[in-house]
Tab-separated table of C-alpha atoms in Angstrom:
chain	number	residue	atom	x	y	z
A	1	UNK	CA	45.324	-83.931	26.682
A	2	UNK	CA	44.672	-87.070	24.644
A	3	UNK	CA	40.969	-87.036	25.389
A	4	UNK	CA	38.776	-87.149	22.335
A	5	UNK	CA	36.638	-84.094	21.753
A	6	UNK	CA	32.990	-84.946	21.589
A	7	UNK	CA	30.929	-83.899	18.589
A	8	UNK	CA	27.683	-82.034	19.120
A	9	UNK	CA	25.716	-85.125	18.257
A	10	UNK	CA	27.674	-87.277	20.680
A	11	UNK	CA	26.998	-84.741	23.382
A	12	UNK	CA	23.288	-84.873	22.601
A	13	UNK	CA	23.295	-88.644	22.959
A	14	UNK	CA	25.158	-88.512	26.254
A	15	UNK	CA	22.819	-85.803	27.487
A	16	UNK	CA	19.822	-87.950	26.738
A	17	UNK	CA	21.463	-90.804	28.630
A	18	UNK	CA	22.182	-88.470	31.547
A	19	UNK	CA	18.593	-87.222	31.532
A	20	UNK	CA	17.396	-90.842	31.586
A	21	UNK	CA	19.577	-91.613	34.599
A	22	UNK	CA	18.263	-88.517	36.357
A	23	UNK	CA	14.684	-89.475	35.575
A	24	UNK	CA	15.283	-92.975	36.936
A	25	UNK	CA	15.992	-91.496	40.352
A	26	UNK	CA	12.315	-90.576	40.612
A	27	UNK	CA	11.346	-94.258	40.364
A	28	UNK	CA	10.861	-96.494	43.420
A	29	UNK	CA	14.305	-97.348	44.740
A	30	UNK	CA	13.899	-101.108	44.458
A	31	UNK	CA	13.130	-100.886	40.727
A	32	UNK	CA	15.772	-98.350	39.745
A	33	UNK	CA	18.410	-100.934	38.849
A	34	UNK	CA	16.033	-102.472	36.298
A	35	UNK	CA	15.321	-99.088	34.716
A	36	UNK	CA	19.050	-98.405	34.569
A	37	UNK	CA	19.811	-101.745	32.925
A	38	UNK	CA	16.999	-101.121	30.455
A	39	UNK	CA	18.213	-97.649	29.497
A	40	UNK	CA	21.750	-98.903	29.080
A	41	UNK	CA	20.583	-101.774	26.912
A	42	UNK	CA	18.533	-99.514	24.660
A	43	UNK	CA	21.480	-97.190	24.085
A	44	UNK	CA	23.859	-100.074	23.445
A	45	UNK	CA	21.439	-101.663	20.995
A	46	UNK	CA	21.533	-98.524	18.875
A	47	UNK	CA	25.263	-98.004	19.208
A	48	UNK	CA	25.803	-101.201	17.233
A	49	UNK	CA	22.863	-100.872	14.861
A	50	UNK	CA	23.400	-97.298	13.689
A	51	UNK	CA	26.470	-96.117	11.831
A	52	UNK	CA	28.168	-93.249	13.644
A	53	UNK	CA	28.246	-91.204	10.449
A	54	UNK	CA	24.506	-91.549	9.874
A	55	UNK	CA	23.561	-88.194	11.347
A	56	UNK	CA	19.939	-88.318	10.283
A	57	UNK	CA	19.373	-91.735	11.814
A	58	UNK	CA	20.998	-90.619	15.057
A	59	UNK	CA	18.934	-87.441	15.193
A	60	UNK	CA	15.806	-89.481	14.609
A	61	UNK	CA	16.705	-91.915	17.368
A	62	UNK	CA	17.414	-89.034	19.720
A	63	UNK	CA	13.895	-87.762	19.191
A	64	UNK	CA	12.393	-91.206	19.617
A	65	UNK	CA	14.511	-91.802	22.694
A	66	UNK	CA	13.473	-88.565	24.327
A	67	UNK	CA	9.830	-89.252	23.643
A	68	UNK	CA	10.126	-92.734	25.112
A	69	UNK	CA	11.892	-91.362	28.154
A	70	UNK	CA	9.050	-88.927	28.688
A	71	UNK	CA	6.547	-91.763	28.491
A	72	UNK	CA	8.462	-93.798	31.041
A	73	UNK	CA	8.700	-90.759	33.287
A	74	UNK	CA	4.987	-90.982	34.021
A	75	UNK	CA	4.523	-91.719	37.736
A	76	UNK	CA	2.222	-94.571	36.674
A	77	UNK	CA	5.268	-96.443	35.412
A	78	UNK	CA	6.736	-97.859	38.585
A	79	UNK	CA	8.558	-100.910	37.364
A	80	UNK	CA	9.795	-102.367	34.130
A	81	UNK	CA	10.516	-105.803	32.764
A	82	UNK	CA	12.418	-106.508	29.600
A	83	UNK	CA	14.540	-109.114	27.908
B	1	UNK	CA	38.832	-57.772	46.722
B	2	UNK	CA	37.941	-58.739	50.252
B	3	UNK	CA	39.189	-55.411	51.520
B	4	UNK	CA	37.077	-53.444	49.105
B	5	UNK	CA	34.043	-55.542	49.933
B	6	UNK	CA	34.556	-55.190	53.656
B	7	UNK	CA	35.055	-51.439	53.444
B	8	UNK	CA	31.885	-51.091	51.408
B	9	UNK	CA	30.053	-53.330	53.787
B	10	UNK	CA	31.247	-51.343	56.798
B	11	UNK	CA	30.144	-48.125	55.113
B	12	UNK	CA	26.747	-49.615	54.421
B	13	UNK	CA	26.319	-50.891	57.935
B	14	UNK	CA	27.127	-47.534	59.432
B	15	UNK	CA	24.812	-45.796	56.965
B	16	UNK	CA	22.098	-48.272	57.731
B	17	UNK	CA	22.516	-47.649	61.439
B	18	UNK	CA	22.269	-43.940	60.860
B	19	UNK	CA	19.184	-44.509	58.791
B	20	UNK	CA	17.646	-46.676	61.446
B	21	UNK	CA	18.345	-44.353	64.339
B	22	UNK	CA	18.374	-40.834	62.901
B	23	UNK	CA	16.019	-40.796	59.942
B	24	UNK	CA	12.411	-40.617	60.771
B	25	UNK	CA	11.234	-41.909	57.404
B	26	UNK	CA	10.455	-45.608	57.898
B	27	UNK	CA	10.985	-46.409	54.205
B	28	UNK	CA	14.675	-45.632	54.410
B	29	UNK	CA	15.170	-47.569	57.590
B	30	UNK	CA	13.742	-50.668	55.974
B	31	UNK	CA	15.395	-50.303	52.591
B	32	UNK	CA	18.994	-49.884	53.671
B	33	UNK	CA	19.448	-53.121	55.593
B	34	UNK	CA	17.807	-54.969	52.705
B	35	UNK	CA	20.705	-54.040	50.470
B	36	UNK	CA	23.210	-55.817	52.633
B	37	UNK	CA	22.643	-59.482	51.759
B	38	UNK	CA	23.327	-58.948	48.042
B	39	UNK	CA	26.646	-57.348	48.884
B	40	UNK	CA	27.616	-60.136	51.233
B	41	UNK	CA	26.827	-62.889	48.732
B	42	UNK	CA	28.683	-61.155	45.925
B	43	UNK	CA	31.931	-61.451	47.869
B	44	UNK	CA	33.757	-64.692	47.015
B	45	UNK	CA	35.601	-66.630	49.621
B	46	UNK	CA	38.533	-68.526	48.232
B	47	UNK	CA	38.853	-70.891	51.126
B	48	UNK	CA	39.612	-74.584	51.104
B	49	UNK	CA	36.070	-75.577	50.315
B	50	UNK	CA	34.601	-76.025	53.761
B	51	UNK	CA	36.973	-78.737	54.905
B	52	UNK	CA	36.988	-80.637	51.614
B	53	UNK	CA	40.697	-81.014	51.009
B	54	UNK	CA	42.090	-82.193	47.713
B	55	UNK	CA	43.247	-85.400	49.352
B	56	UNK	CA	39.765	-86.084	50.679
B	57	UNK	CA	38.180	-85.445	47.284
B	58	UNK	CA	40.763	-87.670	45.640
B	59	UNK	CA	40.238	-90.582	47.997
B	60	UNK	CA	36.456	-90.374	47.762
B	61	UNK	CA	36.555	-90.365	43.966
B	62	UNK	CA	39.031	-93.253	43.913
B	63	UNK	CA	36.818	-95.200	46.338
B	64	UNK	CA	33.816	-94.605	44.178
B	65	UNK	CA	35.679	-95.872	41.115
B	66	UNK	CA	36.805	-98.970	43.025
B	67	UNK	CA	33.147	-99.892	43.451
B	68	UNK	CA	32.485	-99.454	39.752
B	69	UNK	CA	32.998	-102.927	38.338
B	70	UNK	CA	33.820	-101.854	34.796
B	71	UNK	CA	36.882	-99.918	35.903
B	72	UNK	CA	40.268	-101.451	35.130
B	73	UNK	CA	41.433	-101.405	38.753
B	74	UNK	CA	45.118	-101.931	37.950
B	75	UNK	CA	45.318	-98.568	36.232
B	76	UNK	CA	43.263	-96.667	38.773
B	77	UNK	CA	45.422	-93.681	39.750
B	78	UNK	CA	44.642	-90.022	40.545
B	79	UNK	CA	45.653	-89.103	36.990
B	80	UNK	CA	43.955	-91.943	35.101
B	81	UNK	CA	41.950	-91.126	32.000
B	82	UNK	CA	38.452	-92.642	32.089
B	83	UNK	CA	38.581	-94.105	28.611
B	84	UNK	CA	42.278	-94.662	27.882
B	85	UNK	CA	43.330	-96.017	31.273
B	86	UNK	CA	40.203	-97.244	32.985
B	87	UNK	CA	38.593	-98.698	29.852
B	88	UNK	CA	35.293	-96.862	30.282
B	89	UNK	CA	33.117	-96.005	27.308
B	90	UNK	CA	31.186	-92.748	27.034
B	91	UNK	CA	28.035	-94.173	28.670
B	92	UNK	CA	30.134	-95.470	31.591
B	93	UNK	CA	31.666	-92.022	31.935
B	94	UNK	CA	28.209	-90.482	32.215
B	95	UNK	CA	27.439	-92.995	34.976
B	96	UNK	CA	30.669	-92.188	36.815
B	97	UNK	CA	30.037	-88.442	36.660
B	98	UNK	CA	26.500	-89.004	37.966
B	99	UNK	CA	27.918	-91.071	40.824
B	100	UNK	CA	30.322	-88.217	41.615
B	101	UNK	CA	27.354	-85.835	41.654
B	102	UNK	CA	25.647	-87.995	44.236
B	103	UNK	CA	28.786	-88.501	46.299
B	104	UNK	CA	29.394	-84.778	46.701
B	105	UNK	CA	25.718	-83.687	46.584
B	106	UNK	CA	26.148	-81.296	43.701
B	107	UNK	CA	24.405	-81.030	40.375
B	108	UNK	CA	26.890	-80.902	37.512
B	109	UNK	CA	25.562	-79.043	34.446
B	110	UNK	CA	25.843	-80.833	31.089
B	111	UNK	CA	28.575	-78.576	29.742
B	112	UNK	CA	30.782	-79.241	32.744
B	113	UNK	CA	29.971	-82.934	32.824
B	114	UNK	CA	30.990	-83.323	29.164
B	115	UNK	CA	34.487	-82.154	30.031
B	116	UNK	CA	35.133	-84.463	32.967
B	117	UNK	CA	37.102	-87.214	31.275
B	118	UNK	CA	39.730	-88.170	33.831
B	119	UNK	CA	40.135	-88.671	37.563
B	120	UNK	CA	42.199	-85.499	37.751
B	121	UNK	CA	39.571	-83.429	35.955
B	122	UNK	CA	36.930	-84.762	38.317
B	123	UNK	CA	39.032	-83.816	41.352
B	124	UNK	CA	39.731	-80.353	39.913
B	125	UNK	CA	36.076	-79.808	39.217
B	126	UNK	CA	34.884	-80.818	42.682
B	127	UNK	CA	37.683	-78.801	44.297
B	128	UNK	CA	36.381	-75.765	42.430
B	129	UNK	CA	32.801	-76.272	43.519
B	130	UNK	CA	32.249	-74.417	46.753
B	131	UNK	CA	28.954	-76.170	47.381
B	132	UNK	CA	30.432	-79.682	47.228
B	133	UNK	CA	30.402	-81.609	50.456
């Protein structure tokens, strides 16, 4: 097999990422690549800043992340700019 | 399994016909045919996935991975592991599985998606999905 088994927490993170990608498909096509790059960047930022053993921090960030995703899912948000 | 289903179906059809022609009660005549669809859909057809052969699935998945710029193209084979061979991290893998969803117009539930970690597993999964196209 060789493939690493994912922990429950890892699965939760990947599920949030998957939900973000699904949500991005509801955005105008020409802006989707920016939303995707933004989501990716936000996840990567936290991958380096949070220790993988810090369960409480990860759970907290999952909640924050989901809430932010829901905010961005508003149809009023049509485009995004970030650095 | 098919035989049993077809015998039952035949029995139902003939009963329904009898109901429709002989019985005067309209309730029966309406109810019997209504039972048929559930019996038809409960029969499984183990066919070759509506023309989606394994080779076709394989080449479409490989093509899709060739367009994915993070993939280590030199190690791209039908048995390659997403992380060990192709150098993809877990976020990349999510992106690849989503791309496969779009390619074959299926929705892959989270639990299934979590287990797709190699080209072979992706091919197996799509081959097992009767609604993939």
